[in-house]
Coordinates of C-alpha atoms in Angstrom, one line a residue:
X1 CA 111.7 115.7 121.6
X2 CA 108.4 116.0 119.8
X3 CA 108.2 114.9 116.2
X4 CA 107.8 117.5 113.5
X5 CA 105.0 117.3 110.9
X6 CA 105.5 119.0 107.6
X7 CA 102.8 119.0 104.9
X8 CA 103.2 119.3 101.2
X9 CA 100.8 121.4 99.1
X10 CA 98.4 118.8 97.8
X11 CA 96.4 117.8 100.9
X12 CA 96.5 120.4 103.7
X13 CA 93.3 119.0 105.3
X14 CA 94.9 115.6 105.8
X15 CA 98.0 117.2 107.3
X16 CA 95.9 119.3 109.7
X17 CA 93.8 116.2 110.7
X18 CA 96.9 114.2 111.3
X19 CA 98.5 117.0 113.3
X20 CA 95.4 117.3 115.5
X21 CA 95.4 113.5 116.1
X22 CA 99.0 113.6 117.2
X23 CA 98.6 116.8 119.3
X24 CA 101.0 118.7 117.0
X25 CA 101.0 121.9 114.9
X26 CA 102.2 121.5 111.3
X27 CA 105.6 123.1 110.8
X28 CA 105.8 126.3 108.8
X29 CA 107.2 126.0 105.3
X30 CA 107.0 127.8 102.0
X31 CA 106.5 126.3 98.6
X32 CA 106.9 128.6 95.7
X33 CA 108.2 128.7 92.1
X34 CA 110.6 131.1 90.4
X35 CA 109.4 132.9 87.3
X36 CA 111.0 130.1 85.1
X37 CA 108.9 127.4 87.0
X38 CA 111.7 126.1 89.2
X39 CA 110.4 124.8 92.6
X40 CA 111.8 126.4 95.8
X41 CA 110.9 125.2 99.3
X42 CA 111.9 126.3 102.7
X43 CA 111.2 124.6 106.0
X44 CA 111.0 127.4 108.5
X45 CA 111.1 125.6 111.8
X46 CA 114.3 124.0 113.3
X47 CA 114.3 120.2 112.7
X48 CA 117.9 119.4 113.9
X49 CA 117.8 116.1 115.9
X50 CA 114.0 115.6 115.3
X51 CA 111.9 112.9 113.8
X52 CA 110.3 114.5 110.8
X53 CA 107.1 113.3 109.1
X54 CA 106.4 114.6 105.6
X55 CA 102.8 114.2 104.5
X56 CA 102.3 114.1 100.7
X57 CA 100.0 111.7 98.8
X58 CA 101.2 111.4 95.2
X59 CA 98.0 112.7 93.7
X60 CA 97.7 113.8 90.1
X61 CA 100.0 115.1 88.7
X62 CA 102.2 112.7 90.7
X63 CA 105.5 113.7 89.2
X64 CA 105.2 117.3 90.5
X65 CA 104.1 116.1 94.0
X66 CA 106.9 113.6 94.2
X67 CA 109.5 116.2 93.4
X68 CA 108.0 118.6 96.0
X69 CA 108.2 115.8 98.6
X70 CA 111.8 115.1 97.7
X71 CA 112.7 118.8 98.0
X72 CA 111.1 118.9 101.5
X73 CA 112.9 115.8 102.5
X74 CA 116.2 117.2 101.3
X75 CA 115.7 120.4 103.1
X76 CA 115.0 118.6 106.3
X77 CA 118.0 116.3 105.9
X78 CA 120.4 119.2 105.3
X79 CA 118.9 121.0 108.3
X80 CA 119.9 118.1 110.5
X81 CA 116.8 116.0 111.0
X82 CA 117.5 112.8 112.8
X83 CA 115.1 110.7 110.8
X84 CA 112.7 111.4 107.9
X85 CA 109.5 109.5 107.3
X86 CA 107.6 110.1 104.1
X87 CA 103.8 109.7 104.8
X88 CA 102.6 108.9 101.3
X89 CA 99.0 107.6 101.7
X90 CA 98.7 107.2 97.9
X91 CA 101.8 105.8 96.2
X92 CA 101.6 106.6 92.4
X93 CA 103.2 104.3 89.8
X94 CA 102.4 101.1 91.9
X95 CA 100.6 99.8 88.8
X96 CA 103.9 100.0 86.9
X97 CA 105.6 97.2 88.8
X98 CA 106.6 95.2 85.7
X99 CA 107.5 95.9 82.1
X100 CA 104.9 94.8 79.7
X101 CA 106.8 95.7 76.5
X102 CA 110.4 96.4 75.5
X103 CA 111.2 100.1 75.9
X104 CA 109.1 100.7 79.0
X105 CA 110.4 101.9 82.3
X106 CA 109.8 100.3 85.7
X107 CA 107.9 103.2 87.2
X108 CA 107.5 102.1 90.7
X109 CA 111.2 101.1 91.0
X110 CA 112.2 104.6 89.9
X111 CA 109.8 106.2 92.4
X112 CA 111.0 103.9 95.1
X113 CA 114.7 104.7 94.4
X114 CA 114.0 108.4 94.6
X115 CA 112.0 108.1 97.9
X116 CA 114.6 105.8 99.4
X117 CA 117.4 108.3 98.5
X118 CA 115.9 111.0 100.8
X119 CA 113.6 109.3 103.3
X120 CA 114.5 106.8 106.1
X121 CA 111.1 105.2 106.0
X122 CA 107.9 105.3 104.0
X123 CA 104.3 105.0 105.2
X124 CA 101.7 104.2 102.6
X125 CA 98.2 102.8 102.5
X126 CA 96.7 100.1 100.3
X127 CA 99.4 100.1 97.7
X128 CA 98.1 98.8 94.4
X129 CA 100.7 96.1 94.1
X130 CA 102.2 94.4 97.1
X131 CA 105.4 93.8 95.0
X132 CA 106.1 97.5 95.3
X133 CA 107.6 97.0 98.8
X134 CA 110.4 95.0 97.3
X135 CA 111.7 98.0 95.2
X136 CA 112.4 100.1 98.3
X137 CA 115.8 100.1 100.0
X138 CA 114.2 101.7 103.1
X139 CA 111.3 100.2 105.1
X140 CA 107.9 100.6 103.5
X141 CA 105.1 100.2 106.0
X142 CA 102.1 99.1 104.0
X143 CA 99.1 100.1 106.1
X144 CA 95.5 99.2 105.2
X145 CA 92.3 101.1 105.4
X146 CA 90.1 98.0 104.8
X147 CA 88.9 97.7 108.5
X148 CA 87.9 101.4 108.5
X149 CA 86.1 101.1 105.2
X150 CA 84.4 97.9 106.3
X151 CA 83.1 99.6 109.5
X152 CA 81.5 102.4 107.4
X153 CA 80.1 99.9 104.9
X154 CA 78.6 97.8 107.7
X155 CA 76.3 100.7 108.7
X156 CA 74.7 100.8 105.3
X157 CA 75.0 97.4 103.7
X158 CA 72.0 95.0 103.6
X159 CA 72.4 91.7 105.4
X160 CA 72.1 89.7 102.1
X161 CA 74.8 91.6 100.3
X162 CA 77.8 90.1 98.5
X163 CA 81.3 91.6 98.3
X164 CA 82.5 91.8 94.7
X165 CA 86.0 92.3 93.3
X166 CA 85.7 94.3 90.0
X167 CA 88.6 92.3 88.6
X168 CA 90.9 89.5 89.6
X169 CA 93.5 91.8 91.1
X170 CA 91.0 92.9 93.8
X171 CA 89.9 89.3 94.7
X172 CA 92.0 89.1 97.9
X173 CA 90.7 92.6 98.9
X174 CA 87.1 91.4 98.4
X175 CA 87.8 88.3 100.6
X176 CA 89.3 90.5 103.3
X177 CA 86.1 92.7 103.3
X178 CA 84.0 89.6 103.3
X179 CA 85.6 88.2 106.4
X180 CA 85.2 91.5 108.3
X181 CA 81.6 91.9 107.2
X182 CA 80.6 88.2 107.4
X183 CA 79.5 88.2 103.8
X184 CA 80.3 86.0 100.8
X185 CA 82.6 87.3 98.0
X186 CA 82.5 87.1 94.2
X187 CA 84.7 88.3 91.4
X188 CA 84.1 90.0 88.0
X189 CA 86.5 88.9 85.3
X190 CA 87.6 91.8 83.1
X191 CA 90.0 92.5 80.3
X192 CA 91.4 96.0 79.9
X193 CA 91.1 97.4 76.4
X194 CA 92.7 100.8 77.0
X195 CA 93.4 103.2 79.8
X196 CA 89.7 104.2 79.8
X197 CA 87.9 101.1 78.5
X198 CA 87.4 97.6 79.8
X199 CA 85.5 94.5 78.7
X200 CA 83.9 92.0 81.1
X201 CA 84.0 88.2 80.6
X202 CA 81.8 87.0 83.4
X203 CA 81.2 86.7 87.1
X204 CA 82.5 84.0 89.6
X205 CA 80.3 83.5 92.6
X206 CA 76.6 83.6 93.6
X207 CA 75.4 87.2 93.1
X208 CA 71.8 86.9 91.9
X209 CA 69.3 88.5 94.2
X210 CA 72.0 90.0 96.4
X211 CA 73.0 93.7 96.9
X212 CA 76.6 94.1 95.6
X213 CA 79.4 95.8 97.5
X214 CA 82.1 96.5 94.9
X215 CA 85.5 97.1 96.5
X216 CA 88.8 98.2 94.9
X217 CA 91.9 100.0 96.0
X218 CA 91.4 103.0 93.7
X219 CA 88.9 104.6 91.4
X220 CA 90.6 106.5 88.5
X221 CA 88.4 106.8 85.4
X222 CA 85.6 104.7 86.9
X223 CA 85.6 102.4 83.8
X224 CA 86.3 99.3 85.9
X225 CA 83.6 100.1 88.4
X226 CA 81.1 100.9 85.7
X227 CA 81.7 97.7 83.8
X228 CA 81.5 95.6 87.0
X229 CA 78.2 97.3 88.2
X230 CA 76.5 96.8 84.8
X231 CA 77.6 93.2 84.6
X232 CA 76.3 92.5 88.2
X233 CA 72.9 94.0 87.4
X234 CA 72.7 91.9 84.3
X235 CA 73.6 88.9 86.5
X236 CA 70.6 89.5 88.7
X237 CA 72.0 91.7 91.5
X238 CA 69.7 94.1 93.2
X239 CA 70.2 97.8 92.3
X240 CA 71.3 98.9 95.8
X241 CA 75.0 99.1 94.9
X242 CA 77.7 100.2 97.3
X243 CA 81.1 101.0 96.0
X244 CA 84.2 101.4 98.3
X245 CA 87.8 102.3 97.5
X246 CA 90.7 103.7 99.4
X247 CA 92.0 106.1 96.8
X248 CA 89.5 108.4 95.0
X249 CA 91.7 109.6 92.1
X250 CA 88.5 110.4 90.2
X251 CA 90.0 111.9 87.1
X252 CA 87.8 114.2 85.0
X253 CA 84.7 112.4 83.8
X254 CA 84.9 109.7 86.6
X255 CA 82.3 111.4 88.9
X256 CA 79.8 111.7 86.1
X257 CA 80.4 108.1 85.1
X258 CA 79.7 106.9 88.7
X259 CA 76.7 109.2 89.1
X260 CA 75.1 107.6 86.1
X261 CA 75.1 104.2 88.0
X262 CA 72.7 105.5 90.7
X263 CA 74.9 104.1 93.5
X264 CA 73.3 103.7 96.9
X265 CA 76.6 104.8 98.5
X266 CA 80.2 105.6 97.5
X267 CA 82.6 105.1 100.4
X268 CA 86.2 106.4 100.1
X269 CA 89.0 107.6 102.3
X270 CA 90.6 111.0 102.4
X271 CA 93.9 109.5 101.3
X272 CA 93.5 112.0 98.4
X273 CA 91.5 115.3 98.4
X274 CA 87.9 114.3 97.6
X275 CA 86.2 116.7 95.2
X276 CA 82.6 117.7 95.2
X277 CA 80.6 114.8 93.9
X278 CA 77.1 116.0 92.9
X279 CA 74.7 113.2 92.4
X280 CA 76.7 110.7 94.5
X281 CA 75.8 109.8 98.1
X282 CA 79.4 109.8 99.4
X283 CA 80.9 108.9 102.8
X284 CA 84.5 109.9 103.3
X285 CA 86.4 107.8 105.9
X286 CA 89.2 109.7 107.6
X287 CA 92.7 108.2 107.5
X288 CA 94.3 110.4 110.2
X289 CA 93.5 107.9 113.0
X290 CA 95.2 105.1 111.1
X291 CA 98.3 107.2 110.2
X292 CA 98.5 108.7 113.7
X293 CA 98.4 105.3 115.3
X294 CA 101.2 104.0 113.0
X295 CA 103.3 107.1 113.8
X296 CA 102.8 106.6 117.6
X297 CA 103.8 103.0 117.3
X298 CA 106.9 103.8 115.3
X299 CA 107.9 106.4 117.9
X300 CA 107.3 104.0 120.8
X301 CA 109.0 101.1 118.8
X302 CA 105.8 99.0 119.0
X303 CA 104.7 96.5 116.3
X304 CA 102.6 97.7 113.4
X305 CA 101.3 94.2 112.5
X306 CA 97.6 94.9 113.2
X307 CA 97.7 98.0 111.0
X308 CA 99.4 96.4 108.0
X309 CA 98.0 95.0 104.7
X310 CA 98.2 91.2 104.7
X311 CA 98.4 90.7 100.9

């Protein structure tokens, strides 16, 4: 029996690309709201006995898109689906993997509990904190887009470039890019002042005279990237700056912030819908091949090891 692919509302282009890669047609469904705002969904194709793959990155606003995903999963479960896999390229709340003050919730644990209650498996890509996997009571297959991004970067990066982590949390990511590209890596040390402001304390590694490739898992406000780029230029880096990230959250104001840096190239994936980015030379790396290969391997009970994040 063929698998059934159902897309949520946030990223129909990714659902269509994944369906094409798998030789499928997305299942018909309706997503609507009653006059009082209540969500109502209907999956219009029979799913009894089928493997169902629900495609829904938790893009802003993530709470609404998580609830939509849960409604779709519940509809499929009650219609007799044999197995439900939530394909969640961007997993929101992964930054909330610990409580930093009394009175705070553990955001990723709550999201994991809700997803685990309705899905049999979750596929995600470059989750911000690897610790998030431990909060799921169903398997979370943590895929990585680093090889695909590195391949795109290799076409544009100078030979004397250096891969730079914009903060300590991205250091292992920079090392992974460095190994694939055959380049050294460095790290910017930052302190976060607020949700939109950061301060930089210095740079570890030899960066003077080199073209920087700044890599991170996500770009939200752009503040971290901006602080890193300005620090690298002050440290003697060349101005041909490439920035790469898996998840282009790009909240209002982020695109303008990045455009002001005169980047040579911005490389992102389509894990989230990518808005128009005037003033930015942007390359969008498709995720459908990675997700389709993972789904094929799951269906054929083959290992996913080569597709998974290692840290």
